[in-house]
mmCIF file of C-alpha atoms in Angstrom:
data_model
loop_
_atom_site.group_PDB
_atom_site.id
_atom_site.type_symbol
_atom_site.label_atom_id
_atom_site.label_comp_id
_atom_site.label_asym_id
_atom_site.label_seq_id
_atom_site.Cartn_x
_atom_site.Cartn_y
_atom_site.Cartn_z
ATOM 1 C CA MET A 1 0.000 0.000 0.000
ATOM 2 C CA ARG A 2 0.956 3.660 -0.326
ATOM 3 C CA LEU A 3 0.823 6.351 2.333
ATOM 4 C CA LEU A 4 0.934 9.982 1.220
ATOM 5 C CA LEU A 5 1.963 12.298 4.051
ATOM 6 C CA VAL A 6 0.883 15.815 3.062
ATOM 7 C CA ARG A 7 1.589 19.138 4.720
ATOM 8 C CA HIS A 8 -1.406 21.475 5.062
ATOM 9 C CA GLY A 9 -1.916 24.592 2.929
ATOM 10 C CA GLU A 10 -0.852 28.122 3.807
ATOM 11 C CA THR A 11 -2.131 29.928 6.916
ATOM 12 C CA ALA A 12 -1.603 33.445 8.218
ATOM 13 C CA SER A 13 0.858 32.011 10.747
ATOM 14 C CA ASN A 14 2.931 30.585 7.898
ATOM 15 C CA VAL A 15 3.025 33.995 6.231
ATOM 16 C CA ALA A 16 4.141 35.601 9.509
ATOM 17 C CA MET A 17 6.619 32.729 10.109
ATOM 18 C CA ALA A 18 5.071 32.247 13.555
ATOM 19 C CA LEU A 19 5.331 28.985 15.484
ATOM 20 C CA ASP A 20 1.754 27.759 15.676
ATOM 21 C CA SER A 21 1.076 24.320 17.091
ATOM 22 C CA LEU A 22 -2.083 24.396 19.203
ATOM 23 C CA PRO A 23 -5.216 22.981 17.557
ATOM 24 C CA PRO A 24 -7.666 23.879 16.220
ATOM 25 C CA GLY A 25 -5.406 26.675 14.942
ATOM 26 C CA PRO A 26 -5.985 29.145 12.110
ATOM 27 C CA PRO A 27 -7.817 28.400 8.861
ATOM 28 C CA LEU A 28 -6.263 28.421 5.421
ATOM 29 C CA THR A 29 -5.620 31.712 3.687
ATOM 30 C CA GLU A 30 -7.058 32.313 0.233
ATOM 31 C CA ALA A 31 -3.737 31.119 -1.168
ATOM 32 C CA GLY A 32 -3.946 28.052 1.090
ATOM 33 C CA ARG A 33 -7.395 27.190 -0.230
ATOM 34 C CA ALA A 34 -6.057 27.466 -3.778
ATOM 35 C CA GLN A 35 -3.189 25.158 -2.826
ATOM 36 C CA ALA A 36 -5.677 22.616 -1.451
ATOM 37 C CA GLU A 37 -7.665 22.704 -4.690
ATOM 38 C CA ALA A 38 -4.454 22.270 -6.697
ATOM 39 C CA LEU A 39 -3.499 19.313 -4.506
ATOM 40 C CA ALA A 40 -6.871 17.703 -5.226
ATOM 41 C CA ARG A 41 -6.334 18.137 -8.972
ATOM 42 C CA ASP A 42 -2.818 16.715 -8.674
ATOM 43 C CA LEU A 43 -4.157 13.606 -6.909
ATOM 44 C CA ALA A 44 -7.287 13.235 -9.035
ATOM 45 C CA ASP A 45 -5.865 10.291 -10.990
ATOM 46 C CA VAL A 46 -4.356 8.591 -7.940
ATOM 47 C CA PRO A 47 -6.591 5.744 -6.669
ATOM 48 C CA VAL A 48 -7.020 7.225 -3.187
ATOM 49 C CA THR A 49 -9.021 4.982 -0.864
ATOM 50 C CA ALA A 50 -8.974 7.014 2.375
ATOM 51 C CA VAL A 51 -8.272 10.613 3.391
ATOM 52 C CA HIS A 52 -7.275 11.504 6.937
ATOM 53 C CA ALA A 53 -6.386 14.820 8.565
ATOM 54 C CA SER A 54 -5.134 16.033 11.911
ATOM 55 C CA VAL A 55 -7.332 17.761 14.473
ATOM 56 C CA ALA A 56 -6.180 21.158 13.179
ATOM 57 C CA VAL A 57 -8.591 23.153 11.003
ATOM 58 C CA ARG A 58 -5.925 23.857 8.379
ATOM 59 C CA ALA A 59 -5.264 20.149 7.851
ATOM 60 C CA GLN A 60 -8.946 19.321 7.513
ATOM 61 C CA GLN A 61 -9.522 22.188 5.073
ATOM 62 C CA THR A 62 -6.578 20.961 2.984
ATOM 63 C CA ALA A 63 -7.872 17.402 2.968
ATOM 64 C CA ALA A 64 -11.461 18.307 2.071
ATOM 65 C CA PRO A 65 -11.007 18.927 -1.698
ATOM 66 C CA VAL A 66 -8.934 15.737 -2.009
ATOM 67 C CA ALA A 67 -11.613 13.688 -0.285
ATOM 68 C CA ALA A 68 -14.388 15.283 -2.340
ATOM 69 C CA ALA A 69 -12.581 14.502 -5.592
ATOM 70 C CA HIS A 70 -12.681 10.803 -4.685
ATOM 71 C CA GLY A 71 -16.158 10.709 -3.168
ATOM 72 C CA LEU A 72 -14.741 10.230 0.319
ATOM 73 C CA GLU A 73 -15.155 11.873 3.720
ATOM 74 C CA VAL A 74 -12.248 13.376 5.653
ATOM 75 C CA GLN A 75 -11.518 11.205 8.661
ATOM 76 C CA VAL A 76 -10.002 13.190 11.538
ATOM 77 C CA VAL A 77 -7.257 11.391 13.430
ATOM 78 C CA ASP A 78 -5.660 12.457 16.693
ATOM 79 C CA GLY A 79 -1.898 12.138 17.122
ATOM 80 C CA VAL A 80 -0.606 13.670 13.881
ATOM 81 C CA GLN A 81 -0.898 17.317 14.932
ATOM 82 C CA GLU A 82 2.105 19.635 14.876
ATOM 83 C CA ILE A 83 4.884 19.468 17.472
ATOM 84 C CA PHE A 84 3.693 21.274 20.617
ATOM 85 C CA CYS A 85 5.913 24.344 20.910
ATOM 86 C CA GLY A 86 5.321 25.129 24.582
ATOM 87 C CA GLU A 87 6.908 28.462 25.522
ATOM 88 C CA LEU A 88 7.700 29.172 21.872
ATOM 89 C CA GLU A 89 4.048 29.139 20.817
ATOM 90 C CA GLY A 90 3.075 32.148 18.725
ATOM 91 C CA ARG A 91 6.591 33.540 18.488
ATOM 92 C CA SER A 92 8.142 34.542 15.167
ATOM 93 C CA ASP A 93 11.509 35.909 16.320
ATOM 94 C CA ARG A 94 14.831 34.461 15.206
ATOM 95 C CA GLU A 95 15.728 33.134 18.662
ATOM 96 C CA ALA A 96 12.521 31.123 18.967
ATOM 97 C CA TYR A 97 12.833 29.726 15.467
ATOM 98 C CA GLY A 98 16.475 28.812 16.096
ATOM 99 C CA THR A 99 15.569 26.986 19.316
ATOM 100 C CA PHE A 100 12.818 25.076 17.551
ATOM 101 C CA MET A 101 14.989 24.042 14.611
ATOM 102 C CA SER A 102 18.016 23.080 16.697
ATOM 103 C CA THR A 103 15.832 20.924 18.952
ATOM 104 C CA VAL A 104 14.205 19.155 16.014
ATOM 105 C CA ARG A 105 17.650 18.587 14.468
ATOM 106 C CA SER A 106 18.801 16.966 17.711
ATOM 107 C CA TRP A 107 15.788 14.639 17.506
ATOM 108 C CA ALA A 108 16.645 13.723 13.922
ATOM 109 C CA ASP A 109 20.169 12.895 15.105
ATOM 110 C CA GLY A 110 18.755 10.492 17.672
ATOM 111 C CA ASP A 111 18.457 12.557 20.880
ATOM 112 C CA LEU A 112 14.705 12.128 21.178
ATOM 113 C CA ASP A 113 14.361 12.951 24.875
ATOM 114 C CA VAL A 114 15.309 16.642 24.593
ATOM 115 C CA PRO A 115 12.095 18.678 24.963
ATOM 116 C CA LEU A 116 11.219 22.043 23.529
ATOM 117 C CA PRO A 117 10.967 24.601 26.366
ATOM 118 C CA GLY A 118 7.651 23.757 27.984
ATOM 119 C CA GLY A 119 6.771 21.587 24.996
ATOM 120 C CA GLU A 120 7.102 18.069 23.671
ATOM 121 C CA SER A 121 10.109 15.839 23.302
ATOM 122 C CA GLY A 122 10.821 14.024 20.066
ATOM 123 C CA ARG A 123 9.882 10.743 21.679
ATOM 124 C CA GLN A 124 6.469 12.088 22.664
ATOM 125 C CA VAL A 125 5.863 13.319 19.119
ATOM 126 C CA LEU A 126 6.823 10.005 17.554
ATOM 127 C CA ASP A 127 4.880 7.919 20.045
ATOM 128 C CA ARG A 128 1.619 9.656 19.166
ATOM 129 C CA TYR A 129 2.279 10.073 15.435
ATOM 130 C CA LEU A 130 3.400 6.509 14.752
ATOM 131 C CA ALA A 131 0.454 5.124 16.714
ATOM 132 C CA ALA A 132 -1.860 7.172 14.499
ATOM 133 C CA VAL A 133 -0.168 5.905 11.338
ATOM 134 C CA GLU A 134 -0.617 2.350 12.552
ATOM 135 C CA GLU A 135 -4.290 3.090 13.184
ATOM 136 C CA VAL A 136 -4.996 4.473 9.700
ATOM 137 C CA THR A 137 -3.006 1.830 7.817
ATOM 138 C CA ALA A 138 -3.854 -1.337 9.759
ATOM 139 C CA GLY A 139 -5.721 -3.921 7.725
ATOM 140 C CA ARG A 140 -5.397 -2.008 4.450
ATOM 141 C CA ALA A 141 -5.222 -3.849 1.144
ATOM 142 C CA GLU A 142 -2.015 -3.985 -0.849
ATOM 143 C CA ASP A 143 -3.318 -1.593 -3.504
ATOM 144 C CA ASP A 144 -4.791 0.980 -1.086
ATOM 145 C CA VAL A 145 -3.618 4.593 -1.175
ATOM 146 C CA VAL A 146 -4.092 6.543 2.055
ATOM 147 C CA VAL A 147 -3.686 10.326 2.225
ATOM 148 C CA LEU A 148 -2.803 11.777 5.633
ATOM 149 C CA VAL A 149 -2.725 15.579 5.906
ATOM 150 C CA SER A 150 -0.723 16.878 8.840
ATOM 151 C CA HIS A 151 2.122 19.298 9.586
ATOM 152 C CA GLY A 152 5.628 19.991 8.356
ATOM 153 C CA ALA A 153 7.844 19.323 11.359
ATOM 154 C CA SER A 154 5.963 16.373 12.854
ATOM 155 C CA LEU A 155 5.520 14.868 9.382
ATOM 156 C CA ARG A 156 9.249 14.995 8.649
ATOM 157 C CA MET A 157 10.092 13.364 11.977
ATOM 158 C CA ALA A 158 7.550 10.621 11.316
ATOM 159 C CA ALA A 159 8.937 9.965 7.833
ATOM 160 C CA LEU A 160 12.414 9.595 9.314
ATOM 161 C CA ALA A 161 11.143 7.078 11.858
ATOM 162 C CA LEU A 162 8.980 5.147 9.385
ATOM 163 C CA ALA A 163 11.078 4.863 6.226
ATOM 164 C CA THR A 164 14.328 2.963 6.118
ATOM 165 C CA ASN A 165 15.774 5.205 3.393
ATOM 166 C CA VAL A 166 14.974 8.613 4.911
ATOM 167 C CA THR A 167 18.082 10.084 6.507
ATOM 168 C CA PRO A 168 18.566 12.915 9.023
ATOM 169 C CA ALA A 169 20.257 14.884 6.228
ATOM 170 C CA LEU A 170 17.168 14.578 4.028
ATOM 171 C CA VAL A 171 14.912 15.645 6.892
ATOM 172 C CA ALA A 172 17.108 18.688 7.593
ATOM 173 C CA ALA A 173 17.369 19.745 3.947
ATOM 174 C CA GLY A 174 13.953 18.667 2.708
ATOM 175 C CA LEU A 175 11.700 21.291 4.269
ATOM 176 C CA LEU A 176 8.186 20.767 2.996
ATOM 177 C CA PRO A 177 6.335 23.613 1.286
ATOM 178 C CA ASN A 178 2.622 24.010 1.919
ATOM 179 C CA THR A 179 0.840 20.948 0.432
ATOM 180 C CA GLY A 180 4.223 19.320 -0.201
ATOM 181 C CA ARG A 181 4.100 15.583 0.309
ATOM 182 C CA VAL A 182 6.207 12.573 1.201
ATOM 183 C CA GLU A 183 5.196 9.304 -0.467
ATOM 184 C CA LEU A 184 5.798 6.019 1.318
ATOM 185 C CA GLU A 185 5.275 2.431 0.171
ATOM 186 C CA ARG A 186 4.802 -0.549 2.434
ATOM 187 C CA ALA A 187 7.873 -2.804 2.384
ATOM 188 C CA GLY A 188 7.460 -5.899 4.522
ATOM 189 C CA ASP A 189 6.844 -4.737 8.080
ATOM 190 C CA GLY A 190 8.081 -1.195 7.354
ATOM 191 C CA TRP A 191 8.040 1.577 4.801
ATOM 192 C CA VAL A 192 10.236 2.925 2.021
ATOM 193 C CA CYS A 193 10.108 6.535 0.834
ATOM 194 C CA THR A 194 9.678 6.765 -2.939
ATOM 195 C CA SER A 195 9.274 10.534 -3.323
ATOM 196 C CA TRP A 196 9.983 13.647 -1.244
ATOM 197 C CA THR A 197 8.163 16.728 -2.585
ATOM 198 C CA GLY A 198 8.209 15.270 -6.072
ATOM 199 C CA VAL A 199 11.852 14.181 -6.033
ATOM 200 C CA ASP A 200 12.526 10.451 -6.262
ATOM 201 C CA VAL A 201 14.330 9.002 -3.254
ATOM 202 C CA ALA A 202 16.841 6.198 -3.640
ATOM 203 C CA GLY A 203 15.920 2.905 -2.045
#
């Protein structure tokens, strides 16, 4: 089966470069809604069998046109929301952004127990996210295609943990644009990444 991990469309917080993790969060901007419609057109010929989204409004609004294009309903799943920023929530200054990025990089390098100030640790993020992935993919047929709309930082960490060929270097360099996606294929008991924002990934 295939699992398409998709980042949500643009929000006002994205435009302001503000750290924004608490659901339900802001809605999509006009540009974000256009991105969601473009995503639906891009996936129109993909045999999507299920569409899931995080508890955040922006994820659900991004998923809605994709689901509609395939005659499906958006299924909301807890656990795939953005990394909880704690004391950094709402901040857009360079210091806050630097703290967030350096902490996430330390997680990618294997130090999962370092928390954001007043926020989550990498281990907490992965525990909830991977459990949600297991929930939405369990019992699926070999030819199923599941779309899961979530959030850039938590999505990248999950892809690193799930796929055997996703490296910390790819996670650090491969920042996802709004509605960018990571495509995974089931391989035995795990996953292999086949595409990262449209670029093929070596097995």
